Amino acid sequence: NKEIYIMNVDGSNVERLTNNPANDGHPAWSPDEKRIAFVSSRHGNLEIYVMNTNGSNLQRLTDNPAMDMEPVWSPDGEKIAFVRRLGDNEDIFLMDADGSNVQRLTDDPALDGRPMWSPDGKKIVFYSRREVTGDIYVMDADGKNQINLTNHPDSDLYPAWSPNGEKIAFVSNRDRYSYYFLLYVMDADGRNQIEISEDPVPG
């Protein structure tokens, strides 16, 4: 089964944080580096949990029949965006860092996932299959003003903000390789989409 570990950046001092027969995964550091949110099936369904960075003070944040995954902290550490699977669909939700005040941010028949906060906490970039193959979207932190940034017939995936919030990196199988993915970067408003990698990576 999968467990969560921690180590120094050079790979030394490996410590095991979780020890459960169920799978634990997708760890996410809080901005103050004092807590780690993660996903676990220890209660029969994928739910989001949080613990201290030494594995203590384990708390369950979500508890419902749906599957909750992909937790990401807001830059101020007060909110957690996450993906909830309802039936065959996935949408992006938001909750307070203690699991309260759950709000639905996207509500579309297509899959929405991989939310990432902008450095200033005002926007969330995410991946959506509303255009069949997949595009990168951005929205306000409250779910308003959802905009397609890439609008390309091939798949655009895994968005990530630059530290200054001016750029968004993503991967795509557009252009030269139909079955391989390359790294791209664009302005935060979707303009100037440029390939910046040389070697294709299998999807």
Short mmCIF file of C-alpha atoms in Angstrom, two decimals:
data_model
loop_
_atom_site.label_atom_id
_atom_site.label_comp_id
_atom_site.label_asym_id
_atom_site.label_seq_id
_atom_site.Cartn_x
_atom_site.Cartn_y
_atom_site.Cartn_z
CA ASN A 1 0.00 0.00 0.00
CA LYS A 2 1.01 3.63 -0.42
CA GLU A 3 2.27 5.66 2.55
CA ILE A 4 3.54 9.21 2.97
CA TYR A 5 7.17 9.90 3.81
CA ILE A 6 9.24 13.02 4.33
CA MET A 7 12.92 13.63 3.63
CA ASN A 8 15.49 16.38 3.29
CA VAL A 9 15.88 17.94 -0.15
CA ASP A 10 19.07 15.91 -0.69
CA GLY A 11 17.21 12.64 0.00
CA SER A 12 18.60 12.10 3.49
CA ASN A 13 16.74 11.59 6.77
CA VAL A 14 13.73 9.72 5.35
CA GLU A 15 10.84 9.50 7.84
CA ARG A 16 7.55 7.65 7.52
CA LEU A 17 4.55 9.79 8.44
CA THR A 18 1.59 7.48 7.82
CA ASN A 19 1.16 3.81 8.70
CA ASN A 20 -2.19 2.44 7.63
CA PRO A 21 -3.37 -0.58 5.58
CA ALA A 22 -5.20 1.81 3.25
CA ASN A 23 -3.53 3.92 0.59
CA ASP A 24 -2.29 7.40 1.59
CA GLY A 25 -1.11 9.78 -1.11
CA HIS A 26 -1.07 13.18 -2.81
CA PRO A 27 0.58 15.12 0.05
CA ALA A 28 0.44 18.92 -0.02
CA TRP A 29 2.39 21.23 2.30
CA SER A 30 0.62 24.09 4.01
CA PRO A 31 2.22 27.50 3.31
CA ASP A 32 3.48 27.76 6.91
CA GLU A 33 5.11 24.30 6.51
CA LYS A 34 3.46 23.06 9.71
CA ARG A 35 0.81 20.76 8.19
CA ILE A 36 0.38 18.32 5.32
CA ALA A 37 -2.95 17.66 3.62
CA PHE A 38 -3.29 14.31 1.89
CA VAL A 39 -5.75 11.83 0.43
CA SER A 40 -6.54 8.47 2.02
CA SER A 41 -8.96 5.58 1.57
CA ARG A 42 -8.61 4.49 5.21
CA HIS A 43 -12.34 4.89 5.80
CA GLY A 44 -13.36 3.09 2.62
CA ASN A 45 -13.59 6.10 0.36
CA LEU A 46 -11.08 8.68 -0.86
CA GLU A 47 -11.19 11.56 1.61
CA ILE A 48 -8.93 14.47 2.51
CA TYR A 49 -7.00 14.45 5.78
CA VAL A 50 -4.47 16.77 7.41
CA MET A 51 -1.64 16.08 9.84
CA ASN A 52 1.35 17.79 11.37
CA THR A 53 4.63 17.40 9.50
CA ASN A 54 5.73 14.71 11.97
CA GLY A 55 2.57 12.67 11.34
CA SER A 56 0.81 13.68 14.56
CA ASN A 57 -2.58 15.31 15.09
CA LEU A 58 -4.30 13.51 12.22
CA GLN A 59 -7.66 15.02 11.27
CA ARG A 60 -10.24 14.04 8.69
CA LEU A 61 -11.47 17.04 6.71
CA THR A 62 -14.06 15.52 4.35
CA ASP A 63 -16.64 12.84 5.04
CA ASN A 64 -19.17 12.03 2.32
CA PRO A 65 -20.04 9.32 -0.24
CA ALA A 66 -18.14 11.15 -2.99
CA MET A 67 -14.40 10.81 -3.59
CA ASP A 68 -12.31 13.83 -2.59
CA MET A 69 -8.75 14.26 -3.88
CA GLU A 70 -6.03 16.64 -5.14
CA PRO A 71 -5.95 19.05 -2.15
CA VAL A 72 -4.09 22.35 -2.65
CA TRP A 73 -3.66 25.06 -0.01
CA SER A 74 -4.40 28.70 -0.65
CA PRO A 75 -1.29 30.91 -0.29
CA ASP A 76 -2.54 32.25 3.08
CA GLY A 77 -3.22 28.71 4.35
CA GLU A 78 -6.84 29.46 5.17
CA LYS A 79 -8.49 27.51 2.33
CA ILE A 80 -8.03 24.20 0.52
CA ALA A 81 -9.20 23.67 -3.03
CA PHE A 82 -9.83 20.07 -4.03
CA VAL A 83 -11.48 17.81 -6.59
CA ARG A 84 -14.65 15.89 -5.77
CA ARG A 85 -15.78 12.99 -7.93
CA LEU A 86 -19.56 12.70 -8.10
CA GLY A 87 -20.51 9.63 -10.12
CA ASP A 88 -18.52 9.79 -13.34
CA ASN A 89 -17.86 13.51 -13.11
CA GLU A 90 -15.27 15.59 -11.28
CA ASP A 91 -15.60 19.21 -10.16
CA ILE A 92 -13.53 21.61 -8.10
CA PHE A 93 -14.60 22.50 -4.56
CA LEU A 94 -13.30 24.79 -1.84
CA MET A 95 -13.29 24.46 1.94
CA ASP A 96 -11.79 26.15 4.96
CA ALA A 97 -8.56 24.60 6.21
CA ASP A 98 -10.50 22.86 9.01
CA GLY A 99 -12.88 21.17 6.54
CA SER A 100 -15.83 23.51 7.12
CA ASN A 101 -17.68 25.77 4.70
CA VAL A 102 -17.48 23.53 1.62
CA GLN A 103 -18.32 25.36 -1.60
CA ARG A 104 -18.62 24.12 -5.16
CA LEU A 105 -16.58 26.19 -7.62
CA THR A 106 -17.22 24.39 -10.92
CA ASP A 107 -20.38 22.66 -12.06
CA ASP A 108 -19.98 21.25 -15.55
CA PRO A 109 -20.70 17.83 -17.12
CA ALA A 110 -17.05 17.66 -18.20
CA LEU A 111 -14.16 16.71 -15.92
CA ASP A 112 -12.52 19.58 -14.02
CA GLY A 113 -9.33 18.94 -12.07
CA ARG A 114 -5.76 19.82 -11.11
CA PRO A 115 -6.56 23.13 -9.38
CA MET A 116 -3.60 25.42 -8.62
CA TRP A 117 -3.76 28.73 -6.74
CA SER A 118 -2.23 31.90 -8.12
CA PRO A 119 0.50 33.28 -5.84
CA ASP A 120 -1.76 36.14 -4.70
CA GLY A 121 -4.63 33.74 -3.92
CA LYS A 122 -7.07 35.57 -6.16
CA LYS A 123 -7.37 32.99 -8.95
CA ILE A 124 -7.30 29.24 -9.53
CA VAL A 125 -6.03 27.68 -12.74
CA PHE A 126 -7.30 24.21 -13.60
CA TYR A 127 -7.67 21.60 -16.30
CA SER A 128 -11.03 20.86 -17.92
CA ARG A 129 -12.32 18.55 -20.64
CA ARG A 130 -15.18 20.86 -21.63
CA GLU A 131 -13.67 21.01 -25.12
CA VAL A 132 -13.33 17.17 -25.27
CA THR A 133 -9.53 16.85 -25.37
CA GLY A 134 -8.78 19.18 -22.47
CA ASP A 135 -7.83 22.82 -21.99
CA ILE A 136 -6.40 25.06 -19.29
CA TYR A 137 -8.95 27.32 -17.60
CA VAL A 138 -8.69 30.01 -14.97
CA MET A 139 -11.31 31.35 -12.57
CA ASP A 140 -11.61 33.67 -9.62
CA ALA A 141 -11.06 32.02 -6.24
CA ASP A 142 -14.83 32.03 -5.67
CA GLY A 143 -15.50 30.16 -8.95
CA LYS A 144 -16.62 33.18 -10.98
CA ASN A 145 -15.30 34.25 -14.40
CA GLN A 146 -14.22 30.84 -15.72
CA ILE A 147 -12.15 31.43 -18.85
CA ASN A 148 -10.58 29.01 -21.34
CA LEU A 149 -6.93 30.07 -21.72
CA THR A 150 -5.59 27.58 -24.25
CA ASN A 151 -8.57 26.64 -26.46
CA HIS A 152 -6.59 24.11 -28.51
CA PRO A 153 -7.83 20.91 -30.22
CA ASP A 154 -5.09 18.83 -28.54
CA SER A 155 -4.74 18.08 -24.84
CA ASP A 156 -3.40 20.75 -22.49
CA LEU A 157 -2.76 19.49 -18.94
CA TYR A 158 -1.11 20.08 -15.53
CA PRO A 159 -1.08 23.89 -15.20
CA ALA A 160 1.30 25.57 -12.74
CA TRP A 161 1.79 29.27 -11.92
CA SER A 162 5.13 31.01 -11.97
CA PRO A 163 6.14 32.41 -8.54
CA ASN A 164 5.35 35.96 -9.64
CA GLY A 165 1.94 34.97 -11.08
CA GLU A 166 2.71 36.38 -14.52
CA LYS A 167 3.10 33.04 -16.34
CA ILE A 168 1.43 29.62 -16.39
CA ALA A 169 3.31 26.50 -17.41
CA PHE A 170 1.49 23.43 -18.79
CA VAL A 171 2.07 20.31 -20.84
CA SER A 172 0.50 19.55 -24.21
CA ASN A 173 0.65 17.00 -27.03
CA ARG A 174 0.04 19.69 -29.67
CA ASP A 175 2.29 20.44 -32.61
CA ARG A 176 4.89 17.77 -33.32
CA TYR A 177 3.95 14.77 -31.20
CA SER A 178 0.44 13.36 -31.07
CA TYR A 179 1.24 10.76 -28.37
CA TYR A 180 3.90 12.69 -26.47
CA PHE A 181 3.77 15.75 -24.28
CA LEU A 182 5.96 18.85 -24.28
CA LEU A 183 6.27 21.70 -21.80
CA TYR A 184 4.74 25.06 -22.66
CA VAL A 185 4.48 28.43 -20.97
CA MET A 186 2.04 31.28 -21.53
CA ASP A 187 1.08 34.61 -20.06
CA ALA A 188 -1.45 34.40 -17.23
CA ASP A 189 -4.15 35.62 -19.62
CA GLY A 190 -3.42 32.84 -22.14
CA ARG A 191 -1.41 34.89 -24.63
CA ASN A 192 2.04 34.02 -26.01
CA GLN A 193 1.86 30.22 -25.72
CA ILE A 194 5.42 29.00 -26.32
CA GLU A 195 7.00 25.54 -26.27
CA ILE A 196 10.03 25.52 -24.00
CA SER A 197 11.06 21.84 -23.91
CA GLU A 198 12.97 19.79 -26.46
CA ASP A 199 12.40 16.14 -25.57
CA PRO A 200 8.89 14.62 -25.72
CA VAL A 201 7.57 12.75 -22.70
CA PRO A 202 5.16 9.80 -23.03
CA GLY A 203 1.63 10.66 -21.95
#
